């Protein structure tokens, strides 16, 4: 059983999540909080497996809460659920120690997938998070926002989806794994991989990695 605490200052959001999880076997909301400070108080008395936390909250914001959780409640996994998809918010959340970042506009299927993955010890970041952020922060290669490399002028243009897939390819994931993670067909994943190899003029994974480094894509 995955015991969950919800922290969001909007009661409608909390009620919506509780209603969604009522029919899910193996998941239950054991308590909730309407602000950041209350969230920490709830964690002290409930010891849940997972905290779902919004970023914009009174008292303490979600990023501050995540940082406190990592210091004082190390067994609790954290999933940030936010309406903000800006790079700044994502980076700060990951720096604070968030195990996942999901947008409130996500589908029910993606939401449940994120919950299961984070609760089981994995990481989950919404598909709108760029491959650069995934590579630098999920793998712990950067610690501050300012540590990111200056961009270079690319002789080609990568779409958001191609950047996502580039990050997964460089994590040595095959086409089926990529398709499952991004909820696309295996054929679509194959086409994107082919286009990436063509754009970066790479014949194999080794060359693709070298080109990605050269263009500061990782």
PDB file of C-alpha atoms in Angstrom:
ATOM      1  CA  UNK A   1       0.000   0.000   0.000  1.00  0.00           C
ATOM      2  CA  UNK A   2       1.352   3.427  -1.000  1.00  0.00           C
ATOM      3  CA  UNK A   3       0.431   5.931   1.714  1.00  0.00           C
ATOM      4  CA  UNK A   4       0.143   9.444   0.284  1.00  0.00           C
ATOM      5  CA  UNK A   5      -0.033  12.946   1.736  1.00  0.00           C
ATOM      6  CA  UNK A   6      -1.394  15.788  -0.415  1.00  0.00           C
ATOM      7  CA  UNK A   7      -0.154  19.355   0.020  1.00  0.00           C
ATOM      8  CA  UNK A   8      -1.993  21.972  -2.041  1.00  0.00           C
ATOM      9  CA  UNK A   9      -3.714  25.190  -1.030  1.00  0.00           C
ATOM     10  CA  UNK A  10      -6.632  24.500  -3.366  1.00  0.00           C
ATOM     11  CA  UNK A  11      -9.151  22.137  -1.809  1.00  0.00           C
ATOM     12  CA  UNK A  12     -10.653  21.349  -5.223  1.00  0.00           C
ATOM     13  CA  UNK A  13      -7.283  20.025  -6.396  1.00  0.00           C
ATOM     14  CA  UNK A  14      -6.937  17.866  -3.297  1.00  0.00           C
ATOM     15  CA  UNK A  15     -10.483  16.565  -3.631  1.00  0.00           C
ATOM     16  CA  UNK A  16      -9.887  15.782  -7.302  1.00  0.00           C
ATOM     17  CA  UNK A  17      -6.759  13.765  -6.566  1.00  0.00           C
ATOM     18  CA  UNK A  18      -8.479  11.889  -3.717  1.00  0.00           C
ATOM     19  CA  UNK A  19     -11.399  11.050  -5.997  1.00  0.00           C
ATOM     20  CA  UNK A  20      -9.041   9.809  -8.693  1.00  0.00           C
ATOM     21  CA  UNK A  21      -7.140   7.574  -6.285  1.00  0.00           C
ATOM     22  CA  UNK A  22     -10.237   6.094  -4.602  1.00  0.00           C
ATOM     23  CA  UNK A  23     -10.539   3.477  -7.344  1.00  0.00           C
ATOM     24  CA  UNK A  24      -6.823   2.647  -7.427  1.00  0.00           C
ATOM     25  CA  UNK A  25      -5.736  -0.530  -5.695  1.00  0.00           C
ATOM     26  CA  UNK A  26      -2.661  -0.119  -3.536  1.00  0.00           C
ATOM     27  CA  UNK A  27      -2.865   3.667  -3.097  1.00  0.00           C
ATOM     28  CA  UNK A  28      -4.521   5.760  -0.403  1.00  0.00           C
ATOM     29  CA  UNK A  29      -4.457   9.372   0.745  1.00  0.00           C
ATOM     30  CA  UNK A  30      -3.863   9.297   4.488  1.00  0.00           C
ATOM     31  CA  UNK A  31      -3.739  13.058   5.154  1.00  0.00           C
ATOM     32  CA  UNK A  32      -3.543  16.461   3.492  1.00  0.00           C
ATOM     33  CA  UNK A  33      -2.259  19.991   4.037  1.00  0.00           C
ATOM     34  CA  UNK A  34      -3.214  23.420   2.737  1.00  0.00           C
ATOM     35  CA  UNK A  35       0.166  25.115   3.156  1.00  0.00           C
ATOM     36  CA  UNK A  36       3.842  24.240   3.329  1.00  0.00           C
ATOM     37  CA  UNK A  37       4.293  24.454   7.073  1.00  0.00           C
ATOM     38  CA  UNK A  38       1.231  22.320   7.690  1.00  0.00           C
ATOM     39  CA  UNK A  39       2.624  19.766   5.230  1.00  0.00           C
ATOM     40  CA  UNK A  40       5.732  19.283   7.379  1.00  0.00           C
ATOM     41  CA  UNK A  41       3.590  18.942  10.500  1.00  0.00           C
ATOM     42  CA  UNK A  42       1.482  16.281   8.786  1.00  0.00           C
ATOM     43  CA  UNK A  43       4.613  14.355   7.751  1.00  0.00           C
ATOM     44  CA  UNK A  44       5.791  14.261  11.364  1.00  0.00           C
ATOM     45  CA  UNK A  45       2.691  12.445  12.541  1.00  0.00           C
ATOM     46  CA  UNK A  46       1.863  10.250   9.533  1.00  0.00           C
ATOM     47  CA  UNK A  47       5.169   8.982   8.046  1.00  0.00           C
ATOM     48  CA  UNK A  48       3.824   8.463   4.492  1.00  0.00           C
ATOM     49  CA  UNK A  49       5.551   6.847   1.520  1.00  0.00           C
ATOM     50  CA  UNK A  50       4.908   9.757  -0.843  1.00  0.00           C
ATOM     51  CA  UNK A  51       4.232  13.477  -0.650  1.00  0.00           C
ATOM     52  CA  UNK A  52       2.478  15.167  -3.567  1.00  0.00           C
ATOM     53  CA  UNK A  53       3.182  18.878  -3.261  1.00  0.00           C
ATOM     54  CA  UNK A  54       2.268  22.028  -5.178  1.00  0.00           C
ATOM     55  CA  UNK A  55       4.882  24.743  -5.724  1.00  0.00           C
ATOM     56  CA  UNK A  56       2.823  27.848  -5.006  1.00  0.00           C
ATOM     57  CA  UNK A  57       1.611  27.570  -1.407  1.00  0.00           C
ATOM     58  CA  UNK A  58       1.393  29.880   1.655  1.00  0.00           C
ATOM     59  CA  UNK A  59       3.811  29.687   4.598  1.00  0.00           C
ATOM     60  CA  UNK A  60       6.428  27.592   2.774  1.00  0.00           C
ATOM     61  CA  UNK A  61       6.385  26.977  -0.964  1.00  0.00           C
ATOM     62  CA  UNK A  62       6.650  23.508  -2.436  1.00  0.00           C
ATOM     63  CA  UNK A  63      10.344  23.778  -3.240  1.00  0.00           C
ATOM     64  CA  UNK A  64      11.122  24.748   0.359  1.00  0.00           C
ATOM     65  CA  UNK A  65       8.995  21.858   1.580  1.00  0.00           C
ATOM     66  CA  UNK A  66      10.845  19.383  -0.641  1.00  0.00           C
ATOM     67  CA  UNK A  67      14.189  20.633   0.696  1.00  0.00           C
ATOM     68  CA  UNK A  68      12.984  20.124   4.284  1.00  0.00           C
ATOM     69  CA  UNK A  69      11.666  16.670   3.455  1.00  0.00           C
ATOM     70  CA  UNK A  70      15.055  15.623   2.118  1.00  0.00           C
ATOM     71  CA  UNK A  71      16.701  16.828   5.323  1.00  0.00           C
ATOM     72  CA  UNK A  72      14.289  15.467   7.920  1.00  0.00           C
ATOM     73  CA  UNK A  73      12.067  12.823   6.260  1.00  0.00           C
ATOM     74  CA  UNK A  74      14.511  10.981   4.034  1.00  0.00           C
ATOM     75  CA  UNK A  75      12.298   7.946   3.510  1.00  0.00           C
ATOM     76  CA  UNK A  76       9.489  10.078   2.035  1.00  0.00           C
ATOM     77  CA  UNK A  77       9.432  10.331  -1.762  1.00  0.00           C
ATOM     78  CA  UNK A  78       8.337  13.667  -3.257  1.00  0.00           C
ATOM     79  CA  UNK A  79       6.382  14.436  -6.412  1.00  0.00           C
ATOM     80  CA  UNK A  80       5.918  18.095  -7.342  1.00  0.00           C
ATOM     81  CA  UNK A  81       2.578  18.705  -9.048  1.00  0.00           C
ATOM     82  CA  UNK A  82       2.479  22.166 -10.589  1.00  0.00           C
ATOM     83  CA  UNK A  83       0.885  24.290 -13.287  1.00  0.00           C
ATOM     84  CA  UNK A  84       4.296  25.854 -13.988  1.00  0.00           C
ATOM     85  CA  UNK A  85       6.485  24.348 -16.709  1.00  0.00           C
ATOM     86  CA  UNK A  86       9.219  26.993 -16.644  1.00  0.00           C
ATOM     87  CA  UNK A  87      12.797  25.724 -16.598  1.00  0.00           C
ATOM     88  CA  UNK A  88      13.528  27.782 -13.481  1.00  0.00           C
ATOM     89  CA  UNK A  89      10.871  26.030 -11.397  1.00  0.00           C
ATOM     90  CA  UNK A  90      11.889  22.596 -12.637  1.00  0.00           C
ATOM     91  CA  UNK A  91      15.574  23.181 -11.924  1.00  0.00           C
ATOM     92  CA  UNK A  92      14.919  24.548  -8.443  1.00  0.00           C
ATOM     93  CA  UNK A  93      12.631  21.630  -7.626  1.00  0.00           C
ATOM     94  CA  UNK A  94      15.253  19.093  -8.685  1.00  0.00           C
ATOM     95  CA  UNK A  95      17.977  20.959  -6.844  1.00  0.00           C
ATOM     96  CA  UNK A  96      15.821  20.777  -3.706  1.00  0.00           C
ATOM     97  CA  UNK A  97      15.650  16.998  -4.120  1.00  0.00           C
ATOM     98  CA  UNK A  98      12.286  16.368  -5.810  1.00  0.00           C
ATOM     99  CA  UNK A  99      11.913  12.816  -7.113  1.00  0.00           C
ATOM    100  CA  UNK A 100       9.428  13.862  -9.765  1.00  0.00           C
ATOM    101  CA  UNK A 101       7.841  16.882 -11.450  1.00  0.00           C
ATOM    102  CA  UNK A 102       4.464  16.675 -13.140  1.00  0.00           C
ATOM    103  CA  UNK A 103       2.183  19.305 -14.626  1.00  0.00           C
ATOM    104  CA  UNK A 104      -1.400  19.619 -13.386  1.00  0.00           C
ATOM    105  CA  UNK A 105      -2.601  19.267 -16.956  1.00  0.00           C
ATOM    106  CA  UNK A 106      -1.238  15.713 -17.169  1.00  0.00           C
ATOM    107  CA  UNK A 107      -3.562  12.863 -18.083  1.00  0.00           C
ATOM    108  CA  UNK A 108      -4.856  10.405 -15.487  1.00  0.00           C
ATOM    109  CA  UNK A 109      -2.639   7.721 -17.015  1.00  0.00           C
ATOM    110  CA  UNK A 110       0.505   9.825 -16.754  1.00  0.00           C
ATOM    111  CA  UNK A 111      -0.359  10.885 -13.206  1.00  0.00           C
ATOM    112  CA  UNK A 112      -0.714   7.288 -12.033  1.00  0.00           C
ATOM    113  CA  UNK A 113       2.443   6.304 -13.888  1.00  0.00           C
ATOM    114  CA  UNK A 114       4.354   9.099 -12.141  1.00  0.00           C
ATOM    115  CA  UNK A 115       3.005   8.073  -8.716  1.00  0.00           C
ATOM    116  CA  UNK A 116       4.009   4.452  -9.154  1.00  0.00           C
ATOM    117  CA  UNK A 117       7.435   5.258 -10.515  1.00  0.00           C
ATOM    118  CA  UNK A 118       8.322   7.765  -7.799  1.00  0.00           C
ATOM    119  CA  UNK A 119       6.863   5.627  -5.010  1.00  0.00           C
ATOM    120  CA  UNK A 120       8.897   2.631  -6.188  1.00  0.00           C
ATOM    121  CA  UNK A 121      12.145   4.590  -5.945  1.00  0.00           C
ATOM    122  CA  UNK A 122      12.416   5.936  -9.483  1.00  0.00           C
ATOM    123  CA  UNK A 123      12.379   9.414 -10.984  1.00  0.00           C
ATOM    124  CA  UNK A 124       9.615  10.889 -13.110  1.00  0.00           C
ATOM    125  CA  UNK A 125       9.711  14.173 -14.991  1.00  0.00           C
ATOM    126  CA  UNK A 126       6.947  15.289 -17.311  1.00  0.00           C
ATOM    127  CA  UNK A 127       7.564  15.053 -21.032  1.00  0.00           C
ATOM    128  CA  UNK A 128       7.660  18.850 -21.289  1.00  0.00           C
ATOM    129  CA  UNK A 129      10.932  18.903 -19.351  1.00  0.00           C
ATOM    130  CA  UNK A 130      13.758  19.224 -21.873  1.00  0.00           C
ATOM    131  CA  UNK A 131      16.443  16.591 -22.434  1.00  0.00           C
ATOM    132  CA  UNK A 132      19.061  19.051 -21.241  1.00  0.00           C
ATOM    133  CA  UNK A 133      17.424  19.341 -17.817  1.00  0.00           C
ATOM    134  CA  UNK A 134      16.888  15.602 -17.616  1.00  0.00           C
ATOM    135  CA  UNK A 135      20.496  14.795 -18.426  1.00  0.00           C
ATOM    136  CA  UNK A 136      22.030  17.435 -16.193  1.00  0.00           C
ATOM    137  CA  UNK A 137      19.852  17.052 -13.140  1.00  0.00           C
ATOM    138  CA  UNK A 138      18.308  13.581 -13.074  1.00  0.00           C
ATOM    139  CA  UNK A 139      21.812  12.138 -13.345  1.00  0.00           C
ATOM    140  CA  UNK A 140      23.227  14.624 -10.828  1.00  0.00           C
ATOM    141  CA  UNK A 141      25.661  16.319 -13.207  1.00  0.00           C
ATOM    142  CA  UNK A 142      24.810  19.859 -12.118  1.00  0.00           C
ATOM    143  CA  UNK A 143      24.122  21.526  -8.791  1.00  0.00           C
ATOM    144  CA  UNK A 144      23.204  25.102  -9.572  1.00  0.00           C
ATOM    145  CA  UNK A 145      21.265  26.970 -12.179  1.00  0.00           C
ATOM    146  CA  UNK A 146      24.320  28.984 -13.094  1.00  0.00           C
ATOM    147  CA  UNK A 147      26.364  25.856 -13.687  1.00  0.00           C
ATOM    148  CA  UNK A 148      24.630  25.217 -16.987  1.00  0.00           C
ATOM    149  CA  UNK A 149      26.829  25.601 -20.026  1.00  0.00           C
ATOM    150  CA  UNK A 150      26.351  28.525 -22.340  1.00  0.00           C
ATOM    151  CA  UNK A 151      24.360  27.456 -25.414  1.00  0.00           C
ATOM    152  CA  UNK A 152      25.953  27.263 -28.831  1.00  0.00           C
ATOM    153  CA  UNK A 153      24.447  28.069 -32.211  1.00  0.00           C
ATOM    154  CA  UNK A 154      23.219  24.781 -33.624  1.00  0.00           C
ATOM    155  CA  UNK A 155      23.431  24.111 -37.376  1.00  0.00           C
ATOM    156  CA  UNK A 156      20.105  22.308 -37.050  1.00  0.00           C
ATOM    157  CA  UNK A 157      16.897  22.604 -35.050  1.00  0.00           C
ATOM    158  CA  UNK A 158      15.741  20.038 -32.500  1.00  0.00           C
ATOM    159  CA  UNK A 159      12.112  19.805 -31.500  1.00  0.00           C
ATOM    160  CA  UNK A 160      11.096  19.396 -27.857  1.00  0.00           C
ATOM    161  CA  UNK A 161      10.301  15.748 -28.516  1.00  0.00           C
ATOM    162  CA  UNK A 162      13.677  15.164 -30.161  1.00  0.00           C
ATOM    163  CA  UNK A 163      15.440  16.670 -27.139  1.00  0.00           C
ATOM    164  CA  UNK A 164      13.461  14.384 -24.855  1.00  0.00           C
ATOM    165  CA  UNK A 165      14.336  11.339 -26.929  1.00  0.00           C
ATOM    166  CA  UNK A 166      17.984  12.368 -27.180  1.00  0.00           C
ATOM    167  CA  UNK A 167      18.182  12.353 -23.397  1.00  0.00           C
ATOM    168  CA  UNK A 168      16.638   8.877 -23.215  1.00  0.00           C
ATOM    169  CA  UNK A 169      18.863   7.509 -25.991  1.00  0.00           C
ATOM    170  CA  UNK A 170      21.923   8.753 -24.140  1.00  0.00           C
ATOM    171  CA  UNK A 171      20.629   6.934 -21.049  1.00  0.00           C
ATOM    172  CA  UNK A 172      20.984   3.765 -23.183  1.00  0.00           C
ATOM    173  CA  UNK A 173      17.254   3.162 -23.434  1.00  0.00           C
ATOM    174  CA  UNK A 174      16.005   1.183 -26.422  1.00  0.00           C
ATOM    175  CA  UNK A 175      13.135   2.172 -28.699  1.00  0.00           C
ATOM    176  CA  UNK A 176      10.557   0.148 -26.753  1.00  0.00           C
ATOM    177  CA  UNK A 177      11.599   1.717 -23.426  1.00  0.00           C
ATOM    178  CA  UNK A 178      11.450   5.181 -24.986  1.00  0.00           C
ATOM    179  CA  UNK A 179       8.033   4.485 -26.476  1.00  0.00           C
ATOM    180  CA  UNK A 180       6.697   3.264 -23.119  1.00  0.00           C
ATOM    181  CA  UNK A 181       8.117   6.228 -21.174  1.00  0.00           C
ATOM    182  CA  UNK A 182       6.828   8.890 -23.578  1.00  0.00           C
ATOM    183  CA  UNK A 183       3.601   7.001 -24.362  1.00  0.00           C
ATOM    184  CA  UNK A 184       4.258   6.944 -28.108  1.00  0.00           C
ATOM    185  CA  UNK A 185       4.507   4.067 -30.585  1.00  0.00           C
ATOM    186  CA  UNK A 186       7.739   2.145 -31.029  1.00  0.00           C
ATOM    187  CA  UNK A 187       7.738   3.186 -34.687  1.00  0.00           C
ATOM    188  CA  UNK A 188       7.544   6.872 -33.719  1.00  0.00           C
ATOM    189  CA  UNK A 189      10.479   6.406 -31.356  1.00  0.00           C
ATOM    190  CA  UNK A 190      12.461   4.752 -34.152  1.00  0.00           C
ATOM    191  CA  UNK A 191      11.736   7.652 -36.521  1.00  0.00           C
ATOM    192  CA  UNK A 192      12.828  10.251 -33.957  1.00  0.00           C
ATOM    193  CA  UNK A 193      16.026   8.314 -33.240  1.00  0.00           C
ATOM    194  CA  UNK A 194      16.780   8.131 -36.970  1.00  0.00           C
ATOM    195  CA  UNK A 195      16.182  11.888 -37.362  1.00  0.00           C
ATOM    196  CA  UNK A 196      18.475  12.629 -34.423  1.00  0.00           C
ATOM    197  CA  UNK A 197      21.279  10.527 -35.903  1.00  0.00           C
ATOM    198  CA  UNK A 198      20.815  12.282 -39.232  1.00  0.00           C
ATOM    199  CA  UNK A 199      20.742  15.817 -37.791  1.00  0.00           C
ATOM    200  CA  UNK A 200      23.800  15.243 -35.619  1.00  0.00           C
ATOM    201  CA  UNK A 201      25.541  13.321 -38.421  1.00  0.00           C
ATOM    202  CA  UNK A 202      26.187  10.377 -36.131  1.00  0.00           C
ATOM    203  CA  UNK A 203      26.527   6.756 -37.247  1.00  0.00           C
ATOM    204  CA  UNK A 204      26.344   5.151 -33.801  1.00  0.00           C
ATOM    205  CA  UNK A 205      25.721   5.893 -30.122  1.00  0.00           C
ATOM    206  CA  UNK A 206      29.361   6.818 -29.484  1.00  0.00           C
ATOM    207  CA  UNK A 207      29.296   9.464 -32.234  1.00  0.00           C
ATOM    208  CA  UNK A 208      25.881  10.687 -31.074  1.00  0.00           C
ATOM    209  CA  UNK A 209      27.227  11.175 -27.542  1.00  0.00           C
ATOM    210  CA  UNK A 210      30.287  13.039 -28.828  1.00  0.00           C
ATOM    211  CA  UNK A 211      28.139  15.306 -31.015  1.00  0.00           C
ATOM    212  CA  UNK A 212      25.728  15.985 -28.149  1.00  0.00           C
ATOM    213  CA  UNK A 213      28.668  17.045 -25.985  1.00  0.00           C
ATOM    214  CA  UNK A 214      30.121  19.151 -28.774  1.00  0.00           C
ATOM    215  CA  UNK A 215      26.843  21.042 -29.195  1.00  0.00           C
ATOM    216  CA  UNK A 216      26.370  21.241 -25.392  1.00  0.00           C
ATOM    217  CA  UNK A 217      23.146  19.309 -25.481  1.00  0.00           C
ATOM    218  CA  UNK A 218      24.274  17.381 -22.384  1.00  0.00           C
TER     219      UNK A 218
END
